Amino acid sequence: MKHPNTCVVGLQWGDEGKGRITDLLAPQFDLVVRYQGGGNAGHTIVEKDKFILHLVPSGILHPDIQCVIGNGVVVDPELLLQEIQELKSRGVSVAGRLFLSERAHLVFPFHKQLDALQESQGRKIGTTGRGIGPCYTDKIARLGIRVVDLYTPEHLETRLRQVVESKNRLLASYDQGPLDFAGILEAARTDAARLAPYVADTVKLLHEAIAGGKSVLFEGAQGSLLDVDLGTYPYVTSSNSTTCGIAAGLGIPPRSVQKVLGVVKAYTTRVGEGPFPTELANPEGDRIREKGKEYGATTGRPRRCGWFDAVAGRYAVMINGVDTLAITMLDVLGGFERIKICTEYRCGNERIRDFPADLSRLEACQPQYIELAGWSDAISQARQADEIPVQAKTFLDTVSSLLGAPIEIVSVGAHRDHVIHLKGS
Ligand code: GDP
Ligand code: IMO
Ligand code: MG
């Protein structure tokens, strides 16, 4: 029977383990598709070796699966070509099964330069430095250059000249010299030739696949709380990382998404600036970081760590329309005597159960915890539901009931096989 078209979406601030869950589920699907974000994503898959994917969808390690980079993704050609090359050198061929939307916007080196300047001289968001904000800014300002523009040489030159002139004015405001237009144009022409084998009308491709009864796995990047509309604005990324981004990011109707699998860690992490109510800026947080190897897959930055936040989780379940959950990193909490879950916030005398939009209010919120008994490290050996220690089972049941969604997958290690599929979900 055909598998329902499913979205794997992160419910926290990113790095929930979306890549490993996508890789795990991919064999049940015909296509794996990215709909937003760009090289800011770092999706890790541990098979025999470790792979970290930034732009290529996490289905690529399965040779029969087609992978699509949709129009909503912003693509740095150098990064994509480098990623393709690295996959090839490690025995993963992408030829004939990686498709890049002709409508996707391109990230240029000046986007990365501006990202760095805005971070060092403006308000610090703690970005990944991959040029994401400046590229999406150009897209919305109708200044962006799309993949398709690379193949109409005169148009490319005119458009690029306009963009470069506008960037030169902006760079001057940061006391930076002008860009090398000829060099940028030359690089774009070289990229055009190298990207050509992958460029496709992915809107048509996806419509035909869906109409033809193929099943699609949508892979979200970043996390729901980093969504530009629904996250902790302005400490967010510049795209719709929730399921709300799928239709616009791929050119398909919302009803094409038939199931939503929300991915959460058994605790919470965040990279970069911004409010994080359950953060543990103390040795307990350090312990989670070291045990979970919580260092950024894209930038290597230490991730901020804290307890599971069910207020944020409930909000993310609601906005994404989550049907079932995957809980990752249950092994990382192994060996902790007591484990906390935040069930609500308190602000002064007020109880808060809905995730606040106002950041100053969110910053003032004090998490209210329940405490559960911990479990041992042996959990990493569990492969079946009846091998989950009773304390961990209580934790899972509590998370499921607080979030209002059943748990389908439990992950107890980074390796592809370190999972437990729960029945009845
Ligand atoms: P993504 O961005 O959501 O794909 O997640 P990342 O790849 O950035 O971060 C998740 C990290 O946790 C990676 O290093 C994974 O290899 C690792 N990982 C995934 N699931 C588990 C798990 O259940 N246990 C442990 N210990 N590590 C995991
Ligand atoms: P994956 O897909 C975690 C964060 C950055 C910063 C903010 C804006 O691996 O879960 P940006 O470079 O997007 O302009 O940065 O968003 N961020 C992520 N954090 N995982 C990610 O991706 C992230 N992508 C962006 O740290 O706070
Ligand atoms: Mg990541």
Coordinates of C-alpha atoms and ligand atoms in Angstrom, one line a residue:
M1 CA 0.0 0.0 0.0
K2 CA 1.2 3.5 -0.8
H3 CA 2.6 5.3 2.2
P4 CA 0.9 8.7 3.0
N5 CA 2.9 11.7 1.9
T6 CA 4.6 12.6 5.1
C7 CA 6.5 15.5 6.5
V8 CA 9.4 15.1 9.0
V9 CA 9.5 18.4 10.9
G10 CA 11.5 19.6 13.9
L11 CA 9.4 20.8 16.8
Q12 CA 12.1 22.7 18.8
W13 CA 14.9 25.0 17.8
G14 CA 16.5 22.7 15.2
D15 CA 18.9 19.7 15.4
E16 CA 16.2 17.4 16.7
G17 CA 17.5 14.5 14.6
K18 CA 15.4 15.2 11.4
G19 CA 18.2 13.9 9.2
R20 CA 18.4 10.5 10.9
I21 CA 14.6 10.1 11.0
T22 CA 14.3 11.1 7.3
D23 CA 17.0 8.6 6.4
L24 CA 15.3 5.9 8.5
L25 CA 11.9 6.4 6.9
A26 CA 13.2 7.1 3.3
P27 CA 13.0 3.5 2.1
Q28 CA 9.2 3.6 2.4
F29 CA 9.0 6.5 0.0
D30 CA 9.8 7.3 -3.6
L31 CA 11.0 10.8 -3.2
V32 CA 12.6 12.9 -0.4
V33 CA 12.1 16.6 -0.7
R34 CA 13.5 19.7 0.9
Y35 CA 11.1 22.7 0.9
Q36 CA 13.0 25.6 2.7
G37 CA 16.2 26.7 4.4
G38 CA 19.6 26.3 2.8
G39 CA 23.1 25.5 3.9
N40 CA 22.3 26.5 7.4
A41 CA 20.9 23.0 7.9
G42 CA 23.2 20.3 9.2
H43 CA 21.5 16.9 9.0
T44 CA 23.5 14.0 10.4
I45 CA 23.1 10.4 9.3
V46 CA 25.3 7.7 10.9
E47 CA 25.3 4.6 8.8
K48 CA 28.7 2.8 8.7
D49 CA 30.2 6.3 8.3
K50 CA 28.9 9.7 9.4
F51 CA 27.4 12.0 6.7
I52 CA 26.4 15.6 7.4
L53 CA 24.1 17.0 4.7
H54 CA 23.4 20.7 4.3
L55 CA 21.5 21.0 1.0
V56 CA 21.1 17.5 -0.3
P57 CA 17.9 15.8 1.1
S58 CA 18.5 13.0 3.7
G59 CA 17.2 10.3 1.4
I60 CA 20.3 10.3 -0.8
L61 CA 22.0 7.4 0.9
H62 CA 19.3 5.1 -0.5
P63 CA 20.1 4.5 -4.1
D64 CA 16.6 4.1 -5.4
I65 CA 15.2 7.3 -4.0
Q66 CA 14.8 10.5 -5.9
C67 CA 15.8 13.7 -4.0
V68 CA 14.4 17.1 -4.7
I69 CA 15.6 20.6 -3.6
G70 CA 12.5 22.7 -4.0
N71 CA 11.9 26.3 -5.0
G72 CA 11.7 27.4 -1.4
V73 CA 15.3 26.4 -0.6
V74 CA 18.1 29.0 -1.0
V75 CA 21.1 27.3 -2.7
D76 CA 24.7 28.1 -2.4
P77 CA 26.1 26.6 -5.7
E78 CA 29.6 26.1 -4.3
L79 CA 28.3 24.3 -1.2
L80 CA 25.9 22.1 -3.2
L81 CA 28.6 21.1 -5.7
Q82 CA 31.0 20.4 -2.9
E83 CA 28.4 18.3 -1.1
I84 CA 27.7 16.3 -4.4
Q85 CA 31.4 15.8 -4.9
E86 CA 31.9 14.6 -1.4
L87 CA 29.0 12.2 -1.7
K88 CA 30.5 10.8 -5.0
S89 CA 33.9 10.4 -3.4
R90 CA 32.3 8.3 -0.7
G91 CA 30.5 6.1 -3.2
V92 CA 27.1 7.8 -3.2
S93 CA 26.1 8.7 -6.8
V94 CA 23.5 11.5 -7.2
A95 CA 23.4 11.3 -11.0
G96 CA 19.9 11.2 -12.4
R97 CA 18.2 11.3 -9.0
L98 CA 19.0 14.7 -7.5
F99 CA 16.8 17.5 -8.8
L100 CA 17.3 21.2 -8.2
S101 CA 14.4 23.6 -8.7
E102 CA 14.9 26.1 -11.4
R103 CA 12.9 28.5 -9.2
A104 CA 15.2 28.2 -6.2
H105 CA 17.1 31.4 -5.2
L106 CA 20.9 31.4 -5.3
V107 CA 23.2 32.4 -2.3
F108 CA 26.2 34.4 -3.5
P109 CA 29.4 35.1 -1.6
F110 CA 28.2 38.6 -0.9
H111 CA 25.2 37.2 1.0
K112 CA 27.6 35.5 3.3
Q113 CA 29.7 38.6 3.6
L114 CA 26.6 40.6 4.5
D115 CA 25.5 37.9 7.0
A116 CA 28.8 38.3 8.8
L117 CA 28.7 42.1 8.7
Q118 CA 25.1 42.2 10.0
E119 CA 26.1 39.8 12.8
S120 CA 29.2 41.8 13.8
Q121 CA 27.9 45.3 13.4
G122 CA 24.1 45.0 13.8
R123 CA 21.9 43.0 16.1
K124 CA 23.4 39.6 16.7
I125 CA 21.1 36.7 16.0
G126 CA 23.9 34.1 16.1
T127 CA 23.3 33.0 12.5
T128 CA 25.1 30.1 10.8
G129 CA 26.9 32.6 8.5
R130 CA 25.6 30.8 5.5
G131 CA 24.1 33.9 3.9
I132 CA 20.5 32.8 4.6
G133 CA 19.0 36.0 5.9
P134 CA 20.5 38.3 3.1
C135 CA 19.5 35.8 0.4
Y136 CA 15.8 35.5 1.5
T137 CA 15.8 39.3 2.0
D138 CA 16.7 39.7 -1.7
K139 CA 14.0 37.2 -2.6
I140 CA 11.3 39.1 -0.9
A141 CA 12.7 42.4 -2.1
R142 CA 12.4 41.0 -5.7
L143 CA 16.1 41.4 -6.2
G144 CA 17.1 37.8 -6.0
I145 CA 18.7 35.7 -8.7
R146 CA 17.2 32.2 -9.3
V147 CA 18.7 29.1 -10.7
V148 CA 16.8 29.6 -14.0
D149 CA 18.4 33.0 -14.4
L150 CA 21.8 31.3 -14.8
Y151 CA 20.7 30.0 -18.2
T152 CA 19.7 33.3 -19.9
P153 CA 23.1 35.0 -20.2
E154 CA 22.0 38.5 -21.0
H155 CA 19.3 38.5 -18.4
L156 CA 21.8 37.1 -15.8
E157 CA 24.3 39.9 -16.5
T158 CA 21.6 42.7 -16.2
R159 CA 20.1 41.2 -13.1
L160 CA 23.5 40.6 -11.4
R161 CA 24.6 44.1 -12.2
Q162 CA 21.5 45.5 -10.5
V163 CA 22.1 43.4 -7.5
V164 CA 25.8 44.1 -7.2
E165 CA 25.2 47.9 -7.5
S166 CA 22.6 47.7 -4.7
K167 CA 25.0 45.6 -2.6
N168 CA 27.8 48.0 -3.2
R169 CA 25.7 50.8 -1.7
L170 CA 24.9 48.6 1.3
L171 CA 28.5 47.5 1.7
A172 CA 29.7 51.1 1.6
S173 CA 27.5 51.7 4.7
Y174 CA 29.6 49.1 6.4
D175 CA 32.8 50.8 5.2
Q176 CA 33.4 47.9 2.7
G177 CA 34.8 48.3 -0.8
P178 CA 32.8 47.4 -3.9
L179 CA 32.3 43.9 -5.2
D180 CA 34.2 42.4 -8.2
F181 CA 31.3 42.3 -10.7
A182 CA 33.3 40.5 -13.5
G183 CA 34.5 37.9 -11.0
I184 CA 31.0 37.2 -9.7
L185 CA 29.6 37.0 -13.2
E186 CA 32.3 34.6 -14.3
A187 CA 31.7 32.4 -11.2
A188 CA 28.0 32.3 -11.9
R189 CA 28.6 31.2 -15.5
T190 CA 30.9 28.4 -14.3
D191 CA 28.3 27.3 -11.7
A192 CA 25.6 27.3 -14.4
A193 CA 27.4 24.7 -16.3
R194 CA 28.2 22.6 -13.3
L195 CA 24.7 22.7 -11.9
A196 CA 23.0 22.1 -15.2
P197 CA 22.7 18.3 -14.9
Y198 CA 20.5 18.7 -11.8
V199 CA 18.3 21.6 -12.7
A200 CA 14.6 20.6 -13.3
D201 CA 11.1 21.9 -13.2
T202 CA 10.5 20.4 -9.8
V203 CA 7.0 21.7 -9.5
K204 CA 5.9 19.6 -12.5
L205 CA 8.1 16.7 -11.3
L206 CA 6.3 16.7 -7.9
H207 CA 2.8 17.0 -9.3
E208 CA 3.5 14.2 -11.7
A209 CA 4.9 12.0 -9.0
I210 CA 2.0 12.6 -6.7
A211 CA -0.6 12.1 -9.4
G212 CA 1.2 8.9 -10.4
G213 CA 0.7 7.5 -6.9
K214 CA 4.3 7.9 -5.7
S215 CA 4.9 8.7 -2.1
V216 CA 6.8 11.7 -0.9
L217 CA 8.7 12.4 2.3
F218 CA 9.0 16.1 3.0
E219 CA 12.1 17.0 5.0
G220 CA 11.9 20.2 7.1
A221 CA 15.1 22.0 8.0
Q222 CA 15.6 24.1 11.2
G223 CA 12.9 23.8 13.9
S224 CA 9.4 25.2 14.3
L225 CA 10.5 27.8 16.9
L226 CA 12.9 29.2 14.3
D227 CA 10.1 29.7 11.7
V228 CA 10.1 33.3 10.5
D229 CA 6.4 33.8 11.1
L230 CA 5.7 31.5 14.1
G231 CA 9.0 31.2 15.9
T232 CA 10.8 33.3 18.5
Y233 CA 11.0 36.3 16.2
P234 CA 13.5 38.0 15.5
Y235 CA 15.7 35.2 16.8
V236 CA 14.6 32.9 14.0
T237 CA 15.8 31.8 10.5
S238 CA 14.4 33.5 7.4
S239 CA 12.1 30.8 6.1
N240 CA 8.9 28.9 7.1
S241 CA 10.4 25.8 8.7
T242 CA 7.1 24.5 9.9
T243 CA 4.8 22.5 7.7
C244 CA 3.3 25.8 6.7
G245 CA 6.2 26.3 4.3
I246 CA 5.6 23.1 2.3
A247 CA 3.0 24.4 -0.2
A248 CA 4.8 27.6 -1.1
G249 CA 8.3 26.0 -0.9
L250 CA 7.3 23.3 -3.5
G251 CA 4.4 24.6 -5.5
I252 CA 2.0 21.9 -4.4
P253 CA -1.3 22.2 -2.6
P254 CA -1.4 21.8 1.2
R255 CA -3.6 18.7 0.9
S256 CA -0.6 16.9 -0.6
V257 CA 0.7 16.5 2.9
Q258 CA -1.1 13.5 4.4
K259 CA 0.8 12.9 7.6
V260 CA 3.1 15.0 9.9
L261 CA 5.7 13.4 12.0
G262 CA 7.1 15.8 14.6
V263 CA 10.6 15.2 15.8
V264 CA 11.6 16.2 19.3
K265 CA 14.7 15.6 21.5
A266 CA 14.1 14.2 24.9
Y267 CA 15.5 17.5 26.1
T268 CA 15.9 20.9 24.3
T269 CA 18.8 22.6 22.5
R270 CA 19.2 25.9 20.8
V271 CA 22.2 27.4 18.9
G272 CA 22.6 31.1 18.6
E273 CA 20.8 33.9 20.5
G274 CA 17.2 34.2 21.7
P275 CA 15.0 33.2 24.6
F276 CA 15.1 29.6 25.9
P277 CA 13.0 29.2 29.1
T278 CA 14.3 25.7 30.1
E279 CA 18.0 26.5 29.4
L280 CA 20.4 25.0 32.0
A281 CA 23.3 27.4 32.0
N282 CA 25.0 25.1 34.7
P283 CA 26.9 21.8 35.1
E284 CA 23.7 19.9 34.4
G285 CA 23.4 21.6 31.0
D286 CA 27.1 20.9 30.4
R287 CA 26.5 17.3 31.2
I288 CA 23.7 17.0 28.5
R289 CA 26.0 18.8 26.0
E290 CA 28.9 16.4 26.5
K291 CA 26.8 13.3 26.7
G292 CA 24.7 14.3 23.6
K293 CA 27.8 15.7 21.7
E294 CA 25.7 18.8 21.3
Y295 CA 27.9 20.8 19.0
G296 CA 26.5 22.3 15.8
A297 CA 26.7 20.1 12.7
T298 CA 27.1 23.2 10.5
T299 CA 29.2 25.5 12.6
G300 CA 30.6 23.4 15.4
R301 CA 29.3 25.8 18.0
P302 CA 28.3 24.4 21.4
R303 CA 24.6 24.1 21.6
R304 CA 22.7 25.6 24.6
C305 CA 21.0 22.7 26.5
G306 CA 18.0 22.4 28.8
W307 CA 15.1 20.3 29.9
F308 CA 12.2 19.3 27.7
D309 CA 9.7 22.1 27.3
A310 CA 6.1 20.9 26.8
V311 CA 4.7 24.4 26.5
A312 CA 6.8 25.0 23.4
G313 CA 6.2 21.4 22.3
R314 CA 2.4 21.7 22.4
Y315 CA 2.5 25.0 20.4
A316 CA 4.7 23.3 17.8
V317 CA 2.4 20.2 17.6
M318 CA -0.6 22.6 17.0
I319 CA 0.9 24.8 14.3
N320 CA 2.3 21.9 12.3
G321 CA -0.7 19.6 12.6
V322 CA 1.5 16.8 14.0
D323 CA 0.0 13.4 13.8
T324 CA 2.7 11.3 15.5
L325 CA 6.0 12.0 17.2
A326 CA 9.6 10.7 17.0
I327 CA 11.6 11.2 20.2
T328 CA 15.3 11.2 19.8
M329 CA 18.3 11.2 22.2
L330 CA 16.5 9.1 24.9
D331 CA 19.9 7.5 25.5
V332 CA 21.5 10.9 26.3
L333 CA 19.4 11.2 29.5
G334 CA 20.5 7.7 30.6
G335 CA 22.4 7.9 33.9
F336 CA 20.5 11.1 35.1
E337 CA 18.9 10.4 38.5
R338 CA 16.1 12.8 38.0
I339 CA 14.7 14.2 34.8
K340 CA 12.6 17.3 34.5
I341 CA 9.8 18.2 32.1
C342 CA 8.5 21.8 31.9
T343 CA 4.7 21.6 31.9
E344 CA 3.8 25.3 32.1
Y345 CA 5.4 28.7 32.7
R346 CA 4.8 31.1 35.4
C347 CA 5.1 34.9 34.9
G348 CA 4.7 36.7 38.2
N349 CA 1.5 35.1 39.6
E350 CA 0.2 34.1 36.3
R351 CA 0.2 30.6 34.9
I352 CA 1.1 30.4 31.3
R353 CA 0.2 27.4 29.2
D354 CA 0.3 29.0 25.7
F355 CA 3.6 29.8 24.1
P356 CA 3.9 33.6 24.2
A357 CA 4.5 35.7 21.0
D358 CA 6.0 38.6 23.0
L359 CA 9.6 37.8 23.6
S360 CA 10.0 40.1 26.6
R361 CA 7.2 38.0 28.2
L362 CA 8.8 34.7 27.1
E363 CA 12.1 35.9 28.7
A364 CA 10.3 36.7 31.9
C365 CA 8.7 33.2 32.1
Q366 CA 9.8 30.8 34.7
P367 CA 9.5 27.1 33.7
Q368 CA 7.4 25.0 36.1
Y369 CA 8.7 21.4 36.2
I370 CA 7.6 17.9 37.1
E371 CA 10.3 15.5 38.0
L372 CA 10.5 11.9 36.9
A373 CA 12.9 9.1 37.9
G374 CA 15.8 8.5 35.4
W375 CA 16.9 5.3 33.7
S376 CA 20.3 3.7 33.0
D377 CA 22.6 3.9 30.0
A378 CA 21.5 0.4 29.0
I379 CA 18.7 2.0 27.2
S380 CA 20.9 2.4 24.1
Q381 CA 20.7 -1.4 23.6
A382 CA 16.9 -1.4 23.5
R383 CA 15.4 -2.2 20.1
Q384 CA 11.8 -3.1 21.1
A385 CA 9.1 -1.5 23.1
D386 CA 9.3 -4.2 25.9
E387 CA 13.0 -3.4 26.3
I388 CA 12.4 0.2 27.3
P389 CA 12.9 0.7 31.1
V390 CA 9.8 1.5 33.0
Q391 CA 11.1 4.9 34.0
A392 CA 11.8 5.8 30.4
K393 CA 8.4 4.5 29.4
T394 CA 6.8 6.9 32.0
F395 CA 8.8 9.7 30.5
L396 CA 7.6 8.9 27.0
D397 CA 4.0 8.6 28.1
T398 CA 4.2 11.9 29.9
V399 CA 5.6 13.7 26.9
S400 CA 3.0 12.1 24.6
S401 CA 0.2 13.1 26.8
L402 CA 1.5 16.7 27.4
L403 CA 1.9 17.2 23.6
G404 CA -1.3 15.4 22.7
A405 CA 0.2 13.1 20.1
P406 CA 1.2 9.4 20.0
I407 CA 4.9 8.4 19.8
E408 CA 5.7 6.4 16.7
I409 CA 9.5 6.2 16.9
V410 CA 12.0 6.4 19.8
S411 CA 15.7 6.9 19.0
V412 CA 18.3 5.7 21.4
G413 CA 21.5 6.3 19.5
A414 CA 22.9 8.1 16.5
H415 CA 23.2 5.0 14.3
R416 CA 20.5 4.2 11.7
D417 CA 19.6 1.0 13.6
H418 CA 19.4 2.6 17.1
V419 CA 15.6 2.9 17.0
I420 CA 12.5 1.4 18.5
H421 CA 9.2 1.5 16.5
L422 CA 6.2 1.7 18.8
K423 CA 3.1 -0.1 17.8
G424 CA -0.4 1.3 17.9
S425 CA 0.5 4.8 16.7
Ligands
GDP1 P1 19.0 17.6 12.5 O1 19.5 18.9 12.1 O2 17.6 17.7 13.1 O3 19.1 16.6 11.4 O4 20.0 17.1 13.7 P2 21.6 17.1 13.7 O5 22.1 16.1 12.8 O6 22.0 18.5 13.6 O7 21.8 16.8 15.2 C1 21.4 15.6 15.8 C2 22.7 14.9 16.4 O8 22.3 13.9 17.2 C3 23.6 14.2 15.3 O9 24.9 14.3 15.7 C4 23.0 12.8 15.3 O10 24.0 11.9 14.8 C5 22.8 12.6 16.7 N1 21.6 11.7 17.1 C6 20.4 11.6 16.4 N2 19.6 10.8 17.1 C7 20.3 10.4 18.2 C8 19.9 9.6 19.4 O11 18.9 9.1 19.5 N3 20.9 9.5 20.3 C9 22.1 10.1 20.2 N4 23.0 9.9 21.2 N5 22.5 10.8 19.2 C10 21.6 11.0 18.2
IMO2 P1 19.0 22.1 11.2 O1 18.2 21.9 9.9 C1 19.8 24.7 14.6 C2 19.7 29.0 13.8 C3 21.0 29.8 14.0 C4 20.5 31.1 14.4 C5 19.2 31.3 13.6 C6 19.3 32.1 12.3 O2 20.3 21.5 11.3 O3 18.1 21.8 12.4 P2 20.4 31.5 10.0 O4 21.8 31.1 9.6 O5 19.4 30.5 9.6 O6 20.1 32.9 9.5 O7 20.4 31.6 11.6 O8 18.8 30.0 13.3 N1 19.7 27.9 12.9 C7 19.7 26.6 13.3 N2 19.8 26.1 14.5 N3 19.7 23.9 13.5 C8 19.6 24.4 12.3 O9 19.3 23.7 11.2 C9 19.6 25.8 12.1 N4 19.6 26.7 11.1 C10 19.6 27.9 11.5 O10 21.8 29.2 14.9 O11 20.1 31.1 15.8
MG3 MG 21.2 20.1 12.5

